[in-house]
Coordinates of C-alpha atoms in Angstrom, one line a residue:
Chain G
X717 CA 33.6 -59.4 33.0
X718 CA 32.3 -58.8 29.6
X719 CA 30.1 -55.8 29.8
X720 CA 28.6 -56.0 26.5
X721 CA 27.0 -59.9 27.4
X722 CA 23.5 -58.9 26.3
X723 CA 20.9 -61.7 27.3
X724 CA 17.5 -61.9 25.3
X725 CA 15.1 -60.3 26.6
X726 CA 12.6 -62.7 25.5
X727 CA 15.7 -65.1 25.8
X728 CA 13.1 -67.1 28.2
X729 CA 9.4 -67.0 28.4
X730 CA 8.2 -64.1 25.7
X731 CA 6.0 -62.8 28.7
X732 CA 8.8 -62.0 31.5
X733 CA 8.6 -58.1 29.9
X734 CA 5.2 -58.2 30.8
X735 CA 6.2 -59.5 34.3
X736 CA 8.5 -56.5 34.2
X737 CA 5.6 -54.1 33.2
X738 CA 3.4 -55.5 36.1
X739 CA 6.3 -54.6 38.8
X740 CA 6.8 -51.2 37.3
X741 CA 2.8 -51.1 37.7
X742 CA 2.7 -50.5 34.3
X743 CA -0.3 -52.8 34.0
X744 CA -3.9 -52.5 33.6
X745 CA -6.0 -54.4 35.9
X746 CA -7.2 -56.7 33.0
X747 CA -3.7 -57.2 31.5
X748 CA -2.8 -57.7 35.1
X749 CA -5.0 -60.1 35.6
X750 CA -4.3 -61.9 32.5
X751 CA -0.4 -62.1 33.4
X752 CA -1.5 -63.9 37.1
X753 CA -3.0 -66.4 34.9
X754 CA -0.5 -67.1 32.8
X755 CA 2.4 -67.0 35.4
X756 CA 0.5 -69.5 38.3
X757 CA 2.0 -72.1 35.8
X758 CA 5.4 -70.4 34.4
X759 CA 8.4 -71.1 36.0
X760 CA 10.4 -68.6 34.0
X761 CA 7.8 -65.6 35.0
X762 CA 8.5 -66.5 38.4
X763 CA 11.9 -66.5 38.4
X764 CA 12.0 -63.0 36.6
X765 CA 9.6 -61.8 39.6
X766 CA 12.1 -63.0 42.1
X767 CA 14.9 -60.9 40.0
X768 CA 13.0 -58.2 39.4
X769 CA 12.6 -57.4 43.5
X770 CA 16.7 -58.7 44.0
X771 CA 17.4 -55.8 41.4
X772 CA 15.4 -53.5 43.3
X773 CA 16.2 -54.5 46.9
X774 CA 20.1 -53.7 45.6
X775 CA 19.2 -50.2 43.9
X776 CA 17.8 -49.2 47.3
X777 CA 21.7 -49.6 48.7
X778 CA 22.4 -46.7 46.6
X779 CA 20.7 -43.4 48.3
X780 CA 19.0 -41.2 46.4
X781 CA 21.4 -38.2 46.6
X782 CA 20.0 -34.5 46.4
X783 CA 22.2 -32.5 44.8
X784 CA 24.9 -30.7 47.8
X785 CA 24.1 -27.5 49.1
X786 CA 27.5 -25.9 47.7
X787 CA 27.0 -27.2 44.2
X788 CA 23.4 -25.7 44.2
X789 CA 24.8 -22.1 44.9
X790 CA 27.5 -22.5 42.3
X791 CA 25.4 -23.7 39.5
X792 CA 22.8 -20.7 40.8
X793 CA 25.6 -18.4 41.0
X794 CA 26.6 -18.9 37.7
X795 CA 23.3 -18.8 35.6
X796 CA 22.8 -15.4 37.0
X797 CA 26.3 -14.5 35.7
X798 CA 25.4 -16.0 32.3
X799 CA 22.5 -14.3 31.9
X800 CA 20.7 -16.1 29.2
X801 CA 18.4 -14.3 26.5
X802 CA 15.5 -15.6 25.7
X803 CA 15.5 -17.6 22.5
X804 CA 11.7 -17.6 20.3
X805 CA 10.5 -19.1 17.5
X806 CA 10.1 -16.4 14.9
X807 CA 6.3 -17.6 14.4
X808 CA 5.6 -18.4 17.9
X809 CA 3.9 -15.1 18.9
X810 CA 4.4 -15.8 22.5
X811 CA 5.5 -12.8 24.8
X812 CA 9.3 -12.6 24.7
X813 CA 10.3 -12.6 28.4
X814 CA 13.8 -11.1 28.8
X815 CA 15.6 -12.5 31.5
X816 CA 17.1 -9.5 33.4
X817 CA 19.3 -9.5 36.1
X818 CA 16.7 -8.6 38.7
X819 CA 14.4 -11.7 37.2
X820 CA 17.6 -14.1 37.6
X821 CA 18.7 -12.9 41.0
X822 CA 15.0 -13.1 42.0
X823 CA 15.3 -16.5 41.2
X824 CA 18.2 -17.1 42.6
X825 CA 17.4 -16.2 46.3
X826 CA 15.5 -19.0 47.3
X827 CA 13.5 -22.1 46.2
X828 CA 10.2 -20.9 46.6
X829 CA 11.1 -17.7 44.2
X830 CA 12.5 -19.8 41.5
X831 CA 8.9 -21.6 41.7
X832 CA 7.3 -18.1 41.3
X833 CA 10.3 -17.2 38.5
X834 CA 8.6 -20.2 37.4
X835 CA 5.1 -19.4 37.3
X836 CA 6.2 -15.9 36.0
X837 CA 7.4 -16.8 33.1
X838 CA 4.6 -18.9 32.1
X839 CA 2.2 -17.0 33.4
X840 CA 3.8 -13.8 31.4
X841 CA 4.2 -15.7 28.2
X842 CA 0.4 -16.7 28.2
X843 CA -0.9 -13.9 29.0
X844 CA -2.6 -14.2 26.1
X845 CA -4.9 -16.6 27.5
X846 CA -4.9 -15.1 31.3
X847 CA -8.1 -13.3 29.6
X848 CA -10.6 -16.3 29.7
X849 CA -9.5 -17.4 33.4
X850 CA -12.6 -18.5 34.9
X851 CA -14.2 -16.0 36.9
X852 CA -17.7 -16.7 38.7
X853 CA -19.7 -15.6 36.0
X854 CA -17.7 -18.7 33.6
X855 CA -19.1 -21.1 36.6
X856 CA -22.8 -20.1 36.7
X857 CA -22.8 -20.5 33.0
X858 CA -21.0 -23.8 33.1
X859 CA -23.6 -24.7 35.8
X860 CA -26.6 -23.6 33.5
X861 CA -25.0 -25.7 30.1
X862 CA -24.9 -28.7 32.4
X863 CA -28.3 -28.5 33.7
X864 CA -29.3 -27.6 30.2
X865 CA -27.9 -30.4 28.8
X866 CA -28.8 -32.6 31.7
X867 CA -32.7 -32.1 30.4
X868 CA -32.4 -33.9 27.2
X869 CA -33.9 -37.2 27.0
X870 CA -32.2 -39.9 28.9
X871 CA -29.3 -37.2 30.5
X872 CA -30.7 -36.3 33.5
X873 CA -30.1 -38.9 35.9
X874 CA -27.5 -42.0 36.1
X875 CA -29.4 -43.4 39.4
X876 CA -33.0 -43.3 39.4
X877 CA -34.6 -43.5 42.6
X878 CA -36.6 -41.3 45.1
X879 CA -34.7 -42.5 48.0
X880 CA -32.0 -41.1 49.6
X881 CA -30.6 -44.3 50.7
X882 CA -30.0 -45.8 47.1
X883 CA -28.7 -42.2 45.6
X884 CA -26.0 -41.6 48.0
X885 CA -24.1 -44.7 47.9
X886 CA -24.6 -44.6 44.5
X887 CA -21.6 -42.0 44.6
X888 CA -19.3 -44.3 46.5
X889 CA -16.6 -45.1 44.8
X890 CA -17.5 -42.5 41.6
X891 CA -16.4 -39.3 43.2
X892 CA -14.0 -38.9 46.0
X893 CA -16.3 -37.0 48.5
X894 CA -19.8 -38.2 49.9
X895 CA -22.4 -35.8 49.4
X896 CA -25.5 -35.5 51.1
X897 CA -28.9 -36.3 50.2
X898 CA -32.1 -35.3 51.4
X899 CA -35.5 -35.7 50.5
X900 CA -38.2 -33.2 50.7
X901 CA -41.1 -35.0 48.9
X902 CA -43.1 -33.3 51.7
X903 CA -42.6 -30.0 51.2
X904 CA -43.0 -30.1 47.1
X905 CA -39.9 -31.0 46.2
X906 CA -39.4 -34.5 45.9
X907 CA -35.7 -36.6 44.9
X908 CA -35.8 -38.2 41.4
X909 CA -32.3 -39.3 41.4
X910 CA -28.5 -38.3 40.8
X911 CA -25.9 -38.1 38.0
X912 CA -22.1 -37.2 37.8
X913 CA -21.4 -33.9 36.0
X914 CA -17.9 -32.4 35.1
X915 CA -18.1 -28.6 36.6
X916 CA -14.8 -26.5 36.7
X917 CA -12.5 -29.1 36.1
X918 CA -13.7 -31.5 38.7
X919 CA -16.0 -34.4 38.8
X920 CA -19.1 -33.1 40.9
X921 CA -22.4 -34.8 42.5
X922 CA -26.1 -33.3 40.8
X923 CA -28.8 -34.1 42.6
X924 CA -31.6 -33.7 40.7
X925 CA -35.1 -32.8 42.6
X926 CA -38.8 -32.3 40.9
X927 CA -40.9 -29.0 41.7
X928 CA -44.5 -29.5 39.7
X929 CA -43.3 -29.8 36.4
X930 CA -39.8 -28.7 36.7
X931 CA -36.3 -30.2 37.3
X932 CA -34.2 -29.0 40.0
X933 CA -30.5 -29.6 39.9
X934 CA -28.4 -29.6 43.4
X935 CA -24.5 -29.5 42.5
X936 CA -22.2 -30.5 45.2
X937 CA -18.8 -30.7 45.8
X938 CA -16.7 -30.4 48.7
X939 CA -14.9 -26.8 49.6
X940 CA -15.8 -23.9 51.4
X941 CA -16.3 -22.6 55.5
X942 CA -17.7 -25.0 57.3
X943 CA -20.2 -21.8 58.1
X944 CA -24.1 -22.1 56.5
X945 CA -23.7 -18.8 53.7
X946 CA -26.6 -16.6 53.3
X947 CA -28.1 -18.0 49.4
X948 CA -27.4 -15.9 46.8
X949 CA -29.4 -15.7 44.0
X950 CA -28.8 -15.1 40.3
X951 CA -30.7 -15.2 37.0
X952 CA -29.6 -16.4 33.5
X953 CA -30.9 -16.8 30.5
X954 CA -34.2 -17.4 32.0
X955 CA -32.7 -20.0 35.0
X956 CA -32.7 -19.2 38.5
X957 CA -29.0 -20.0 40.4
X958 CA -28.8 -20.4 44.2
X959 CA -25.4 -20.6 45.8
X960 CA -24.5 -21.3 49.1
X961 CA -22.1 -23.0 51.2
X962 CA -23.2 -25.5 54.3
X963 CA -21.3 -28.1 56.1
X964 CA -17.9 -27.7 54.1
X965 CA -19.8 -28.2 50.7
X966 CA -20.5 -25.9 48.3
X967 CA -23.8 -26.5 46.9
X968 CA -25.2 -24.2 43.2
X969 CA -29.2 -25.2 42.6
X970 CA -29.9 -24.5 39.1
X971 CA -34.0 -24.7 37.7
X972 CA -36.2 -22.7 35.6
X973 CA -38.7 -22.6 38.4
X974 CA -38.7 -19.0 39.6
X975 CA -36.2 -17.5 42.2
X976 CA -39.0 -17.7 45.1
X977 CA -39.4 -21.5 44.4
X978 CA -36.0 -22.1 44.1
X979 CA -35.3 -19.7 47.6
X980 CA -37.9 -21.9 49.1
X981 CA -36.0 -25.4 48.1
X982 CA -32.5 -23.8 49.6
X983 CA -34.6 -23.1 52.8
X984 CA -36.1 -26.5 53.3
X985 CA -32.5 -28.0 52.2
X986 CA -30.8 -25.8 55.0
X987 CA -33.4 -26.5 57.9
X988 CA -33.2 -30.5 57.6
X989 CA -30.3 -31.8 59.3
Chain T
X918 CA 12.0 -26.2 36.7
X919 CA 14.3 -25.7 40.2
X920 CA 12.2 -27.9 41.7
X921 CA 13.5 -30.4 39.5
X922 CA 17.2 -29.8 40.0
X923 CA 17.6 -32.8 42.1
X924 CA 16.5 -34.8 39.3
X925 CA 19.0 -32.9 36.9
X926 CA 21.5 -33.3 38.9
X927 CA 21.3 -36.8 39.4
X928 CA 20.8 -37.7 36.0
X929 CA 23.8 -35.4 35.2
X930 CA 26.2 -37.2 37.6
X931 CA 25.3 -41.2 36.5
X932 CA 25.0 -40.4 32.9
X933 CA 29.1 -38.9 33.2
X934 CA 29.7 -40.9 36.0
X935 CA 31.8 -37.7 37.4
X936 CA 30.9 -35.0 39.9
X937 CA 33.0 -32.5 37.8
X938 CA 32.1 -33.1 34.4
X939 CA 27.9 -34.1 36.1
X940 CA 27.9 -30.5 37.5
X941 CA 29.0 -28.8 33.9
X942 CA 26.8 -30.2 32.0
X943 CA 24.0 -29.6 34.5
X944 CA 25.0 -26.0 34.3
X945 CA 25.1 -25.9 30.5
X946 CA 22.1 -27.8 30.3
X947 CA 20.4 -25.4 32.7
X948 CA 21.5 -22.4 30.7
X949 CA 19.5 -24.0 27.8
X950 CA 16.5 -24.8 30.0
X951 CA 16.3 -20.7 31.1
X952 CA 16.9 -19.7 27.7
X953 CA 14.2 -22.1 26.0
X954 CA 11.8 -21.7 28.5
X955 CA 9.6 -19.3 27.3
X956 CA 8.6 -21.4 24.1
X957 CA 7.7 -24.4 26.1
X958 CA 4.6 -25.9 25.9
X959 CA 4.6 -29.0 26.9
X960 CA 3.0 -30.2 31.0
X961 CA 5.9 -32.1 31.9
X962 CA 8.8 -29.8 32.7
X963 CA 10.6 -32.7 34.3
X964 CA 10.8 -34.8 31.4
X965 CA 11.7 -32.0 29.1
X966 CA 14.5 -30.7 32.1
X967 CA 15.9 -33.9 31.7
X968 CA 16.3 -34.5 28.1
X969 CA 17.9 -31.4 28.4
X970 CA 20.3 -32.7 30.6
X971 CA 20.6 -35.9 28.5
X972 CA 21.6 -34.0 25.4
X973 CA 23.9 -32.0 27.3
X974 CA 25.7 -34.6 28.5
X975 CA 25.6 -36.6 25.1
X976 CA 27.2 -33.5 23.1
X977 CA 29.8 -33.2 26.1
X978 CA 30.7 -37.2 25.7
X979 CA 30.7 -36.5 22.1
X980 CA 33.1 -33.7 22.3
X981 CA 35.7 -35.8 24.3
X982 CA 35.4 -38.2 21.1
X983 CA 33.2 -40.7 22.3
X984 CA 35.3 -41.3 25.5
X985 CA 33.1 -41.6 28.7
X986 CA 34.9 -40.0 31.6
X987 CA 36.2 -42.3 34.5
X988 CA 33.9 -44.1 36.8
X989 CA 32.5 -42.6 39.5
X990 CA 34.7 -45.0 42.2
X991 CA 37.8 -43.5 41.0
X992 CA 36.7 -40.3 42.9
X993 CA 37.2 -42.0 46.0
X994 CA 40.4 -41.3 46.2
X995 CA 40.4 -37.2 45.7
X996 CA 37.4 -37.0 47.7
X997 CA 35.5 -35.0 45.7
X998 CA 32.3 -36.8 46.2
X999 CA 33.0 -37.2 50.1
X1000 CA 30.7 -34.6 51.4
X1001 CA 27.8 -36.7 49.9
X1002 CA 29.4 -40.1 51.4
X1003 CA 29.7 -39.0 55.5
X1004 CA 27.9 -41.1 56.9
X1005 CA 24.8 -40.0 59.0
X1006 CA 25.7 -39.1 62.7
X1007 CA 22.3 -40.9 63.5
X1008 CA 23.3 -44.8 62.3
X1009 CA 25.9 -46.4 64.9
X1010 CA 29.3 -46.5 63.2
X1011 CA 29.0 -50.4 62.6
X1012 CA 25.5 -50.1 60.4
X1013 CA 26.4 -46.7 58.8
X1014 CA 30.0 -48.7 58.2
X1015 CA 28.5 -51.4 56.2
X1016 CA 25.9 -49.0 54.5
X1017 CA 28.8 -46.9 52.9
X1018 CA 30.7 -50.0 51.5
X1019 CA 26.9 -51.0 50.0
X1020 CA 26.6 -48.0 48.4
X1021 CA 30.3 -47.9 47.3
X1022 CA 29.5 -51.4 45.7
X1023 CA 26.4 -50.4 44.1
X1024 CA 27.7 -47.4 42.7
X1025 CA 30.6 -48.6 41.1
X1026 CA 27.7 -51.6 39.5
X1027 CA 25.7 -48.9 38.3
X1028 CA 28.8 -46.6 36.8
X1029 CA 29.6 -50.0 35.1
X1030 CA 26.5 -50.6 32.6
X1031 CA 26.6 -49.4 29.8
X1032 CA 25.3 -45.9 28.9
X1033 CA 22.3 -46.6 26.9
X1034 CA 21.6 -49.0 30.2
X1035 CA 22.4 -47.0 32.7
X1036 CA 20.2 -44.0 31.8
X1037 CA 17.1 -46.4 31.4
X1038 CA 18.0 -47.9 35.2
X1039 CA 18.1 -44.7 36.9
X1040 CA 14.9 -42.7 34.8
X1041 CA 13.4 -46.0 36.4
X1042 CA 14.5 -47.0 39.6
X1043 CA 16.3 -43.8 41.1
X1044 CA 14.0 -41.1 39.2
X1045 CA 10.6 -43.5 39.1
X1046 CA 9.8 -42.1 35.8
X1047 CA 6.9 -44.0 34.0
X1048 CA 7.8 -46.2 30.8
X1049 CA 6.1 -43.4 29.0
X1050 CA 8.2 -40.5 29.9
X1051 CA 11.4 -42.9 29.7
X1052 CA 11.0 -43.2 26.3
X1053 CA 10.2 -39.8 25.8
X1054 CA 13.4 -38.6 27.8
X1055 CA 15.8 -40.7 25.7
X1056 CA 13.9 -40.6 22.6
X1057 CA 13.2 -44.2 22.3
X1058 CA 10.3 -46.5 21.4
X1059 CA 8.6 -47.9 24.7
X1060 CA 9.7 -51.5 23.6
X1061 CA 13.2 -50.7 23.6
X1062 CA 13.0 -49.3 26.8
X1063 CA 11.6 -52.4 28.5
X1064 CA 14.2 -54.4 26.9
X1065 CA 17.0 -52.2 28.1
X1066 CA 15.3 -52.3 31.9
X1067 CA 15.7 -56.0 31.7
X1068 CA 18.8 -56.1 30.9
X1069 CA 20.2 -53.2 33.1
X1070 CA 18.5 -55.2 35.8
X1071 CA 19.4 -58.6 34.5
X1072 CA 23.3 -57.3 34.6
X1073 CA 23.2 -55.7 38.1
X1074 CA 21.7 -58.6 39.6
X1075 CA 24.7 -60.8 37.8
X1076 CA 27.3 -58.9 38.8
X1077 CA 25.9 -58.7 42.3
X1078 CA 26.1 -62.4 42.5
X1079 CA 29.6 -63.2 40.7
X1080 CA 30.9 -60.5 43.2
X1081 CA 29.5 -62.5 45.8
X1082 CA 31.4 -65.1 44.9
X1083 CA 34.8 -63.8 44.8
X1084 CA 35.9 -62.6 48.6

């Protein structure tokens, strides 16, 4: 058999590498769906398709071996009996990590230590940047930019409506988690709607309420006992924060009404069911 | 980066085609890895593990000038691989029979594509890597590596056929 017998790929129909891209899921949904179009009426794209999933089918003969216990140990073994120094880039300016013997035997002993070798190492060689971690204080003002910047015109709310029925689906689909929504246009505070926001690296649900003049935003997202907290209040920069946690959400309310007001909202939120 | 030694490993074995000489360079390769490891920088360790492994292994090949070591069938016979090929005292003998000879078969079709092939086949279809990290494991343009898929898969499914045809 001549191993070297090298078929053009576009040999047939130019497209049947796009074919290949859709089985790999390589696609977008629109270049997806422009390939379906093109390949109801190409014999050639058909064919490849069939190939493609014969080529597959025969790859799953051959196992997916993990590497043999024995070999593991050597190659472990071995790498502590190296001993390795840690090579930097002069200008790098990280934090040189030297790997010692009790560092290498540590990660030797057992998967899950060789994961926190890891996670040492990197965490040790930024710990540059272990300053700025978020703490609590870094959410609360992430939570005041976002109402902050959720009051300039136009930004405050994706779907408009007072109803509760319209604003929660709205989130299907946008968010992974279903918050809830209540109105309390009866007790002062009625809904005016609901926007996505981005807070501490995850996509979050605002709800945003009216008090008077003044914009109330609920964030949501899932986490937390499934135990109502006792609200906690904070101030900053003028902006009163209630935290709590309900129902296995956690929920920050962020206004520049005062912290009574805002006390008063996170009361009439916790009594409706 | 252990959690990735499967992956290594693998890649180590198909790309020499020898447990022996796959285990070396995985051990050379993972040398580098622990001594590089504080400068890098990247988010995918996998993908920079195993183009590690791949320039390991290409150095080794070049060092025995050019000459890729012996398929991995030939280590049938010492039995060097034959921990990893008992079968599994759950199939009946008959099933697990016929899945070894499969597996034999398919081994010996993958040990036989050619290298720049065969890496591209199992980043793909043994590791699932994406197109993207493909390319960036064996330093080639995207295009190239779709090209080399369709072959790899075009000549397995070939052989598969023309051995078919033979008993």
């Amino acid at each position: 058999m001549n191993m070297r017998e090298e078929k053009s790929p576009t040999g047939r129909c130019g497209t049947v590498l796009l074919v290949q891209a859709e089985f790999d899921r390589e696609l977008d949904a629109a270049q997806a769906a422009n390939l379906q179009a093109h390949r109801t009426h190409c014999a050639d794209c058909q064919a490849a398709e069939v190939e493609l999933t014969r080529a597959h089918a025969l790859l799953r003969e051959e196992p997916y071996r993990p590497m043999p216990e024995a070999v593991r140990q050597r190659i472990l073994a071995r790498l502590d009996a190296d001993r390795p120094t840690p090579v930097l880039g002069p200008a790098e300016g990280w934090i040189q990590v030297p790997a010692t013997p009790a560092v290498l035997s540590r990660f030797r002993s057992s998967r899950q230590s060789a994961i926190g070798f890891g996670v040492g190492v990197a965490c040790a060689a930024a710990l540059a940047f272990l300053v700025l971690a978020p703490t609590e204080q870094n959410l609360t003002e992430q939570l005041v930019a976002a109402h902050v910047r959720a009051l300039q015109p136009g930004h405050l709310e994706d779907v408009v409506s007072t109803d509760q029925h319209t604003v929660k689906p709205w989130f299907d689909g946008r968010i992974d988690f279903a918050p809830p929504v209540k109105d309390f246009a009866a007790g002062g505070f009625p809904l005016i709607g609901g926007r996505l926001d981005y807070i501490d690296g995850r996509p979050v649900a605002a709800l945003v309420y009216r008090h008077d003049r003044h914009i109330i935003d609920l964030y949501v997202w899932p986490g937390a006992a499934n135990a109502i907290s006792n609200p906690a209040v904070a101030d900053r920069n003028g902006y009163s924060i209630v935290h709590w946690t309900q129902d296995g959400m956690t929920f920050w309310a962020v206004s520049d009404v005062g912290p009574g007001e805002l006390r008063a909202f996170t009361a009439a939120w916790q009594e409706t069911s | 980066m252990l959690p990735h030694l499967d992956a290594a490993h693998n890649l180590a074995r198909w790309l020499m085609r020898d447990p022996g000489a796959g285990e070396d360079v995985l051990q050379d390769a993972m040398v580098r890895a622990l001594t590089y490891f504080p400068s890098f920088k990247g988010i995918n360790p996998r993908g920079w593990l195993l183009q590690i492994v791949r320039n390991t292994a290409y150095s080794s090949m070049k060092l025995n000038h050019g000459i890729e070591l012996v398929p991995l069938a030939s280590n049938e016979a010492d039995g060097t691989d034959a921990i990893a090929d008992l079968p599994s005292l759950d199939d009946d003998p008959e099933a697990s029979l016929i899945k070894a000879r499969d597996s034999f078969h398919m081994r010996q079709l993958i040990g036989n594509l050619p290298l720049e092939l065969r890496e591209i086949l199992v980043l793909r279809e043994l590791e699932e890597l994406s197109y993207k990290e493909i390319a960036e494991v064996t330093r080639t343009p995207i295009g190239t590596v779709m090209s080399r898929l369709w072959r790899a898969r075009q000549m397995l499914v070939r052989m598969t056929a023309e051995q078919g045809q033979k008993p």
